Coordinates of C-alpha atoms in Angstrom, one line a residue:
X1 CA -17.6 -9.6 -39.8
X2 CA -20.7 -10.4 -37.8
X3 CA -20.4 -9.7 -34.1
X4 CA -23.1 -10.2 -31.4
X5 CA -22.5 -8.5 -28.0
X6 CA -23.6 -9.7 -24.6
X7 CA -23.1 -8.0 -21.2
X8 CA -21.6 -10.4 -18.7
X9 CA -20.9 -10.1 -14.9
X10 CA -17.6 -8.6 -13.5
X11 CA -17.6 -5.8 -16.1
X12 CA -17.1 -8.2 -19.1
X13 CA -18.5 -8.1 -22.6
X14 CA -19.2 -11.4 -24.4
X15 CA -18.6 -11.4 -28.1
X16 CA -19.9 -14.0 -30.6
X17 CA -17.8 -13.5 -33.7
X18 CA -18.5 -15.1 -37.0
X19 CA -15.4 -15.3 -39.1
X20 CA -16.1 -15.0 -42.9
X21 CA -15.4 -18.1 -45.1
X22 CA -12.8 -16.1 -47.1
X23 CA -10.9 -15.2 -44.0
X24 CA -10.7 -18.8 -42.8
X25 CA -9.4 -19.9 -46.2
X26 CA -6.8 -17.1 -46.5
X27 CA -5.6 -17.6 -42.9
X28 CA -5.2 -21.3 -43.5
X29 CA -3.0 -20.7 -46.5
X30 CA -0.9 -18.2 -44.8
X31 CA -0.3 -20.4 -41.7
X32 CA 0.6 -23.3 -43.9
X33 CA 3.2 -21.2 -45.8
X34 CA 4.7 -20.0 -42.5
X35 CA 4.9 -23.5 -41.1
X36 CA 6.6 -24.7 -44.3
X37 CA 9.2 -22.0 -43.9
X38 CA 10.0 -22.9 -40.3
X39 CA 9.4 -26.6 -40.3
X40 CA 12.5 -28.8 -39.9
X41 CA 11.8 -32.0 -41.8
X42 CA 14.7 -34.3 -42.7
X43 CA 15.5 -34.5 -46.4
X44 CA 14.0 -31.1 -47.2
X45 CA 15.4 -27.6 -47.1
X46 CA 13.4 -25.1 -45.0
X47 CA 10.6 -23.6 -47.2
X48 CA 10.9 -26.5 -49.8
X49 CA 8.7 -29.1 -48.0
X50 CA 5.9 -30.3 -50.2
X51 CA 2.5 -29.3 -48.8
X52 CA 1.1 -32.8 -48.5
X53 CA 4.2 -34.1 -46.7
X54 CA 4.1 -31.1 -44.3
X55 CA 0.5 -31.7 -43.4
X56 CA 1.2 -35.4 -42.9
X57 CA 4.2 -34.8 -40.6
X58 CA 2.6 -32.0 -38.6
X59 CA -0.9 -33.6 -38.5
X60 CA -4.1 -32.0 -39.6
X61 CA -5.2 -31.3 -36.0
X62 CA -2.0 -29.4 -35.2
X63 CA -2.3 -27.3 -38.3
X64 CA -6.0 -26.5 -37.6
X65 CA -5.1 -25.5 -34.0
X66 CA -2.4 -23.1 -35.3
X67 CA -4.9 -21.6 -37.8
X68 CA -7.6 -21.2 -35.2
X69 CA -5.2 -19.5 -32.8
X70 CA -4.3 -17.0 -35.5
X71 CA -7.9 -16.5 -36.5
X72 CA -9.0 -15.8 -32.8
X73 CA -6.2 -13.3 -32.2
X74 CA -6.7 -11.4 -35.4
X75 CA -10.5 -11.5 -35.5
X76 CA -10.9 -10.5 -31.9
X77 CA -8.8 -7.4 -32.5
X78 CA -10.8 -6.6 -35.6
X79 CA -14.1 -7.1 -33.9
X80 CA -13.1 -4.8 -31.0
X81 CA -12.2 -2.0 -33.5
X82 CA -15.4 -2.7 -35.5
X83 CA -17.7 -2.5 -32.5
X84 CA -15.8 0.4 -30.9
X85 CA -15.1 -1.5 -27.7
X86 CA -12.2 -0.3 -25.5
X87 CA -11.0 -3.5 -23.9
X88 CA -8.9 -3.6 -20.7
X89 CA -7.6 -7.0 -21.5
X90 CA -8.1 -10.4 -19.9
X91 CA -9.6 -12.1 -23.1
X92 CA -11.1 -15.5 -22.3
X93 CA -12.2 -18.0 -25.0
X94 CA -15.7 -19.1 -24.1
X95 CA -15.9 -21.7 -26.9
X96 CA -14.2 -25.1 -26.3
X97 CA -11.1 -25.2 -28.4
X98 CA -11.6 -28.8 -29.3
X99 CA -15.1 -28.0 -30.7
X100 CA -13.6 -25.3 -32.8
X101 CA -11.0 -27.7 -34.2
X102 CA -13.7 -30.2 -35.1
X103 CA -15.9 -27.5 -36.7
X104 CA -13.2 -25.7 -38.7
X105 CA -12.9 -26.2 -42.4
X106 CA -10.9 -23.8 -44.6
X107 CA -13.3 -21.8 -46.8
X108 CA -16.2 -22.1 -44.4
X109 CA -17.4 -19.6 -41.8
X110 CA -16.4 -20.2 -38.2
X111 CA -18.1 -18.8 -35.1
X112 CA -16.4 -18.5 -31.7
X113 CA -17.2 -16.8 -28.4
X114 CA -14.9 -14.8 -26.3
X115 CA -15.1 -12.3 -23.4
X116 CA -13.1 -9.2 -22.6
X117 CA -12.8 -6.9 -19.6
X118 CA -14.1 -3.4 -20.1
X119 CA -14.3 -0.3 -17.9
X120 CA -17.0 -0.7 -15.3
X121 CA -20.4 1.1 -15.5
X122 CA -20.8 3.2 -12.4
X123 CA -24.3 4.2 -11.1
X124 CA -24.1 6.8 -8.3
X125 CA -26.6 6.9 -5.5
X126 CA -28.1 10.0 -3.9
X127 CA -24.8 11.9 -3.5
X128 CA -26.4 15.3 -3.0
X129 CA -28.0 14.3 0.4
X130 CA -25.2 12.4 2.2
X131 CA -25.1 12.4 6.0
X132 CA -21.9 11.3 7.7
X133 CA -20.2 11.3 11.1
X134 CA -16.5 12.2 11.3
X135 CA -13.9 12.8 14.0
X136 CA -12.8 16.3 14.8
X137 CA -9.2 16.9 15.8
X138 CA -9.0 20.0 18.0
X139 CA -5.7 21.8 18.3
X140 CA -4.1 21.1 21.7
X141 CA -1.5 23.7 22.9
X142 CA 0.0 20.9 24.9
X143 CA 1.3 19.4 21.7
X144 CA 3.8 22.3 21.3
X145 CA 5.0 21.8 24.9
X146 CA 5.4 18.0 24.3
X147 CA 7.5 18.8 21.2
X148 CA 9.8 21.0 23.2
X149 CA 10.1 18.3 25.9
X150 CA 11.0 15.7 23.4
X151 CA 13.8 17.9 21.9
X152 CA 15.1 18.8 25.3
X153 CA 15.3 15.1 26.2
X154 CA 17.2 14.4 22.9
X155 CA 19.7 17.2 23.7
X156 CA 19.9 16.5 27.5
X157 CA 23.3 16.2 29.1
X158 CA 23.8 13.1 31.3
X159 CA 25.4 13.9 34.7
X160 CA 26.7 11.0 37.0
X161 CA 24.8 10.8 40.3
X162 CA 26.3 9.1 43.4
X163 CA 24.7 10.8 46.4
X164 CA 21.1 9.7 46.0
X165 CA 18.9 7.0 44.7
X166 CA 17.3 6.7 41.3
X167 CA 14.4 8.9 40.5
X168 CA 11.9 9.0 37.6
X169 CA 13.5 10.9 34.8
X170 CA 17.0 9.6 35.5
X171 CA 19.0 7.1 33.3
X172 CA 20.1 3.9 34.9
X173 CA 22.8 1.5 33.6
X174 CA 22.1 -1.9 35.0
X175 CA 23.1 -5.6 34.7
X176 CA 20.2 -8.1 35.1
X177 CA 19.5 -11.8 35.2
X178 CA 16.2 -13.7 35.6
X179 CA 15.5 -17.0 37.3
X180 CA 12.4 -19.1 37.5
X181 CA 10.0 -18.6 40.5
X182 CA 9.2 -22.3 40.3
X183 CA 12.6 -23.8 40.1
X184 CA 15.0 -21.0 41.1
X185 CA 17.1 -21.8 38.1
X186 CA 18.5 -19.1 35.7
X187 CA 16.4 -18.7 32.6
X188 CA 18.4 -18.7 29.3
X189 CA 18.5 -15.4 27.4
X190 CA 16.9 -13.5 30.3
X191 CA 20.1 -11.7 31.2
X192 CA 22.1 -8.7 30.1
X193 CA 24.8 -6.2 30.9
X194 CA 25.0 -2.4 30.7
X195 CA 21.3 -2.1 29.8
X196 CA 20.2 1.5 29.6
X197 CA 17.0 2.1 31.5
X198 CA 15.3 5.4 30.9
X199 CA 13.4 5.9 34.1
X200 CA 9.9 6.5 32.7
X201 CA 6.8 4.7 33.8
X202 CA 5.6 1.9 31.5
X203 CA 9.1 1.2 30.1
X204 CA 10.3 -2.5 29.9
X205 CA 8.3 -5.1 31.9
X206 CA 5.6 -3.6 34.1
X207 CA 7.1 -2.7 37.5
X208 CA 10.8 -2.8 36.6
X209 CA 11.2 1.0 36.5
X210 CA 9.2 1.4 39.7
X211 CA 11.4 -1.3 41.3
X212 CA 14.6 0.5 40.3
X213 CA 13.5 3.8 41.9
X214 CA 15.6 4.5 45.0
X215 CA 18.5 2.2 44.0
X216 CA 22.0 3.7 44.3
X217 CA 25.1 2.8 42.3
X218 CA 26.5 -0.7 43.1
X219 CA 23.3 -1.6 44.9
X220 CA 21.8 -5.1 44.1
X221 CA 18.1 -5.8 44.3
X222 CA 15.8 -8.7 43.6
X223 CA 12.3 -8.1 42.3
X224 CA 9.6 -10.5 41.0
X225 CA 8.0 -9.3 37.8
X226 CA 5.4 -10.9 35.5
X227 CA 6.0 -11.0 31.7
X228 CA 3.1 -9.9 29.5
X229 CA 0.9 -12.5 27.9
X230 CA 2.0 -11.4 24.4
X231 CA 5.7 -11.5 25.1
X232 CA 7.4 -13.0 22.1
X233 CA 9.5 -15.5 24.2
X234 CA 6.8 -18.0 24.8
X235 CA 8.5 -19.9 27.6
X236 CA 8.3 -16.8 29.9
X237 CA 5.1 -15.2 28.5
X238 CA 2.6 -14.5 31.3
X239 CA 5.0 -16.0 33.9
X240 CA 6.5 -14.5 37.0
X241 CA 10.3 -14.2 37.0
X242 CA 12.7 -13.2 39.8
X243 CA 15.0 -10.5 38.5
X244 CA 18.4 -9.7 40.1
X245 CA 19.2 -6.0 39.2
X246 CA 22.7 -4.5 39.7
X247 CA 22.8 -0.7 39.5
X248 CA 26.1 0.1 37.8
X249 CA 25.7 3.7 37.0
X250 CA 23.1 6.4 37.6
X251 CA 22.8 9.6 35.6
X252 CA 20.6 12.6 35.8
X253 CA 19.4 14.5 32.8
X254 CA 20.2 18.2 32.5
X255 CA 17.8 19.7 30.0
X256 CA 18.9 22.7 27.8
X257 CA 17.2 26.0 28.4
X258 CA 14.4 27.0 26.0
X259 CA 16.2 30.0 24.6
X260 CA 17.2 31.4 21.2
X261 CA 20.3 29.1 21.1
X262 CA 18.0 26.1 21.6
X263 CA 15.7 27.3 18.8
X264 CA 18.7 27.7 16.4
X265 CA 20.0 24.2 17.2
X266 CA 16.7 22.3 16.6
X267 CA 15.2 24.4 13.8
X268 CA 15.9 27.0 11.2
X269 CA 14.2 29.7 13.3
X270 CA 16.3 32.4 14.9
X271 CA 14.4 32.9 18.1
X272 CA 12.4 30.8 20.6
X273 CA 9.4 33.0 20.0
X274 CA 9.5 32.4 16.2
X275 CA 9.9 28.7 16.8
X276 CA 6.9 28.6 19.1
X277 CA 4.8 30.5 16.6
X278 CA 5.9 28.2 13.9
X279 CA 5.0 25.1 15.9
X280 CA 1.6 26.4 16.9
X281 CA 0.8 27.1 13.2
X282 CA 2.0 23.6 12.2
X283 CA 0.0 21.8 14.9
X284 CA -3.1 23.9 14.1
X285 CA -2.8 23.0 10.4
X286 CA -2.2 19.3 11.3
X287 CA -5.4 19.3 13.4
X288 CA -7.4 20.9 10.6
X289 CA -6.0 18.4 8.1
X290 CA -6.8 15.4 10.3
X291 CA -10.4 16.7 10.6
X292 CA -10.7 17.2 6.9
X293 CA -9.2 13.8 6.1
X294 CA -11.7 12.2 8.5
X295 CA -14.6 14.0 6.8
X296 CA -13.3 13.0 3.3
X297 CA -12.9 9.4 4.4
X298 CA -16.5 9.3 5.8
X299 CA -17.9 10.9 2.6
X300 CA -16.0 8.5 0.4
X301 CA -17.2 5.5 2.3
X302 CA -20.8 6.7 2.1
X303 CA -20.5 7.5 -1.5
X304 CA -19.3 4.0 -2.3
X305 CA -22.1 2.5 -0.2
X306 CA -24.7 4.2 -2.4
X307 CA -23.0 3.4 -5.7
X308 CA -23.3 0.3 -8.0
X309 CA -20.4 -1.0 -9.9
X310 CA -18.9 -4.3 -11.1
X311 CA -15.1 -4.4 -11.1
X312 CA -13.3 -6.2 -13.9
X313 CA -10.6 -8.7 -12.9
X314 CA -8.0 -6.8 -14.9
X315 CA -8.3 -3.7 -12.7
X316 CA -8.4 -5.7 -9.5
X317 CA -5.2 -7.6 -10.4
X318 CA -3.4 -4.4 -11.3
X319 CA -4.4 -2.8 -8.0
X320 CA -3.3 -5.9 -6.0
X321 CA 0.1 -5.6 -7.8
X322 CA 0.3 -1.9 -6.9
X323 CA -0.4 -2.5 -3.2
X324 CA 2.1 -5.3 -3.0
X325 CA 4.7 -3.0 -4.7
X326 CA 4.1 -0.4 -2.0
X327 CA 4.4 -3.1 0.7
X328 CA 7.7 -4.3 -0.8
X329 CA 9.2 -0.9 -0.7
X330 CA 7.9 -0.3 2.8
X331 CA 9.6 -3.5 4.0
X332 CA 12.8 -2.6 2.2
X333 CA 13.0 0.8 3.9
X334 CA 12.4 -1.0 7.3
X335 CA 15.5 -3.1 6.5
X336 CA 13.7 -6.4 6.2
X337 CA 14.9 -9.1 3.9
X338 CA 12.2 -8.8 1.2
X339 CA 13.6 -11.9 -0.6
X340 CA 12.5 -14.0 2.3
X341 CA 9.1 -12.4 2.5
X342 CA 8.3 -12.2 -1.2
X343 CA 8.9 -15.8 -2.1
X344 CA 7.3 -17.9 -4.9
X345 CA 5.1 -19.6 -2.3
X346 CA 4.2 -16.5 -0.3
X347 CA 3.2 -14.2 -3.2
X348 CA 0.0 -16.0 -4.2
X349 CA -1.1 -16.0 -0.6
X350 CA -0.2 -12.3 -0.3
X351 CA -2.1 -11.5 -3.5
X352 CA -5.2 -13.3 -2.1
X353 CA -5.1 -11.5 1.2
X354 CA -4.6 -8.1 -0.4
X355 CA -7.5 -8.6 -2.8
X356 CA -10.2 -7.1 -0.5
X357 CA -8.2 -4.0 0.1
X358 CA -7.6 -3.7 -3.6
X359 CA -11.3 -3.9 -4.4
X360 CA -12.2 -1.3 -1.8
X361 CA -9.5 1.1 -3.0
X362 CA -10.6 0.7 -6.6
X363 CA -14.2 1.4 -5.7
X364 CA -13.3 4.5 -3.9
X365 CA -11.2 5.8 -6.7
X366 CA -13.6 5.0 -9.5
X367 CA -16.7 6.3 -7.7
X368 CA -15.0 9.6 -6.8
X369 CA -13.8 10.0 -10.4
X370 CA -17.4 9.3 -11.7
X371 CA -18.8 11.9 -9.4
X372 CA -16.2 14.4 -10.7
X373 CA -17.4 13.6 -14.3
X374 CA -21.1 13.9 -13.4
X375 CA -20.6 17.2 -11.5
X376 CA -18.3 18.7 -14.1
X377 CA -15.4 19.1 -11.7
X378 CA -12.1 19.8 -13.4
X379 CA -8.4 20.4 -12.5
X380 CA -6.6 23.6 -13.6
X381 CA -3.2 23.2 -15.3
X382 CA -1.8 25.8 -12.9
X383 CA -2.7 23.7 -9.8
X384 CA -1.0 20.7 -11.3
X385 CA 2.1 22.6 -12.3
X386 CA 2.4 24.2 -8.9
X387 CA 2.1 20.9 -7.0
X388 CA 4.6 19.2 -9.4
X389 CA 7.1 22.0 -8.7
X390 CA 6.8 21.5 -5.0
X391 CA 7.4 17.8 -5.3
X392 CA 10.3 18.2 -7.7
X393 CA 12.0 20.6 -5.3
X394 CA 12.0 17.8 -2.7
X395 CA 13.0 15.1 -5.2
X396 CA 15.4 17.1 -7.4
X397 CA 18.1 14.4 -7.0
X398 CA 15.9 11.6 -8.4
X399 CA 14.8 10.6 -11.9
X400 CA 11.0 10.5 -12.2
X401 CA 8.6 9.6 -15.0
X402 CA 7.1 13.1 -15.4
X403 CA 4.2 11.9 -17.5
X404 CA 3.1 9.5 -14.8
X405 CA 3.8 12.1 -12.1
X406 CA 1.5 14.5 -13.8
X407 CA -1.2 11.9 -14.1
X408 CA -0.9 11.0 -10.4
X409 CA -1.0 14.6 -9.3
X410 CA -4.0 15.4 -11.5
X411 CA -5.9 12.5 -10.1
X412 CA -5.0 13.5 -6.5
X413 CA -6.2 17.1 -7.1
X414 CA -9.3 16.0 -8.8
X415 CA -10.2 13.8 -5.9
X416 CA -9.5 16.7 -3.5
X417 CA -11.7 19.1 -5.5
X418 CA -14.5 16.5 -5.8
X419 CA -14.6 15.8 -2.1
X420 CA -14.5 19.4 -1.2
X421 CA -17.5 20.0 -3.5
X422 CA -19.3 17.1 -1.9
X423 CA -18.6 18.3 1.6
X424 CA -20.5 21.5 0.9
X425 CA -23.6 19.5 0.1
X426 CA -23.4 16.9 2.8
X427 CA -24.7 16.9 6.4
X428 CA -21.6 16.3 8.6
X429 CA -21.7 15.5 12.3
X430 CA -18.4 16.0 14.1
X431 CA -17.5 13.9 17.1
X432 CA -14.3 14.1 19.3
X433 CA -11.2 12.4 18.0
X434 CA -11.1 8.8 19.1
X435 CA -14.9 8.4 19.3
X436 CA -14.9 6.2 16.2
X437 CA -11.5 4.6 17.0
X438 CA -12.7 1.3 18.4
X439 CA -14.6 0.5 15.2
X440 CA -11.7 1.3 12.8
X441 CA -8.5 0.9 14.8
X442 CA -7.5 -2.4 13.1
X443 CA -8.1 -1.0 9.6
X444 CA -6.2 2.2 10.4
X445 CA -3.2 0.2 11.7
X446 CA -3.1 -1.8 8.4
X447 CA -3.3 1.4 6.3
X448 CA -0.5 3.1 8.3
X449 CA 1.8 0.1 7.8
X450 CA 1.7 0.6 4.0
X451 CA 1.3 4.4 4.0
X452 CA 3.3 5.0 0.8
X453 CA 2.0 7.7 -1.5
X454 CA 1.9 7.2 -5.3
X455 CA 4.6 9.9 -5.6
X456 CA 6.9 8.0 -3.2
X457 CA 6.4 4.9 -5.3
X458 CA 7.3 6.7 -8.5
X459 CA 10.5 8.1 -6.8
X460 CA 11.5 4.7 -5.5
X461 CA 10.9 3.0 -8.8
X462 CA 13.1 5.6 -10.5
X463 CA 15.9 4.9 -7.9
X464 CA 15.7 1.2 -8.6
X465 CA 16.1 1.8 -12.4

C-alpha cells in the first residue's frame, strides 16, 4: 500500500493512501455478499437475492458508498501500522466523499486523503537558565494562637447576660425588620426572628454589629444601614434601610481553658504542650509547602513560555472532559443540583469556556514530562508504592482502579522530581506572600473552586460505580 505522509497543524499527520486495485475489487465482492445476507427484499429469502436485483434495489451509489466506507476504515488502520504511526484518534476524511464515489471502480486503485491526531512534538526552551519570582510564605506563630482561639470559640459555653449591654464578643438573639428610608414602608423579605448575631466587627451589614453594641435584653432600637452594592437582593442593593432591632437575648461566651483536657478534646494529643508543638510543626510545614508550590508554579509557567508545542484536538477534548468531571463532583459535594447545571444546553457552553484552562493544563503537564525525559529523571518503584500505601490507608473503604492510581501517582512524583531538579538550576527571587496576589487573584479563585486531585476523582468514580 502506497502511503505519503504530510505534517499538518494542531499535531496532525495527513496521509495520502493509495488502495491497491485488488483490494478495491475484493472489498466490493465482500460488501455485496454481506448486503445480500442482510437485505430484506420482498420475494426473496435473506442471502438468496440475485446479485443484479440486489444492486438495482440498493442502487449503485449506495453500494459504492458502503464499499468506500469499508475501504477507508480498513486501509487507514493498515496504513497506520505500516508507517508505524501511533494515532491518538480523531480521524478526518480530507477527500470529498462524493468525489471518491465518482472515482471508485472495483478492480482499480483508489486514492484518498485522511488526517489523524498524533502526540505533539515538544521543543523545550533554555530550561537551564530560568529566572522566576515567587511568593515566600513565612511561618507566623500567630497562626497557632488563631487556631486555639477558633477551637475555644467552637467549644465556648453561652451564659445569659441581663445586667449589662451587648459587647463585642457576645452573642445576641434579635428580631429585625426593615423599612424604606424613602417611603417608610416595610420592605418584603427584610425581616426575621431569633437571628443569632455573633458580635464580631464586619458581620452582616456594615454597622449592624456596632449598632447593637450597648443594647440590653428587651431593648428596641432603630438604625439606618446601607446595603452593599453587590447585595443579591437587587431592590435594596446600595440603598439605605431603616432597621428596627429588638434584643431578645444576650449571651456571653465563656471560653474553655487551654489545658490538657482541652488538648484531648480537640486532638489526639495528650497534653497542651504536645498539641502546641504539633501545631507549630504543621504550620511551619504548611508555610514551606506554600513557598515550594509558588516556586514550582512560577517555574512551570516560565518553562511553558519557552517551549513550543502544538496540541491535538483529541487531547484537548479529553482534558476538557476531565475538568468538567471534577467540577461536576465538586458541585455534587456542595449539595447543588447538578442535573440543573449540567444540562444539554449548558454543557456545550461549559466545554467552550473550559477550553483555555484545559489547554494550559495540558501544556504544563506535557512540557514537564518532556523535560523529565530529556533530563533522564525517573521515579523509583519504592516511592510509588509508599505513596499508594498512604493513600489506600485513607481510602481503605473504597474501590479504586489500582492501575490508574499507580499511573496517576507515578506522574505526580515524576512532576515533583522534575521541578525539584529544575529548581536547583534556576534563579529564584522570593517576595513576601501577597505581593503577586493582585495579578493572579482571579485565576487562583477559579483553581480553588475546582481543587479536586486526580486521586479524589478516582475515589469518587469508584463510589459512583
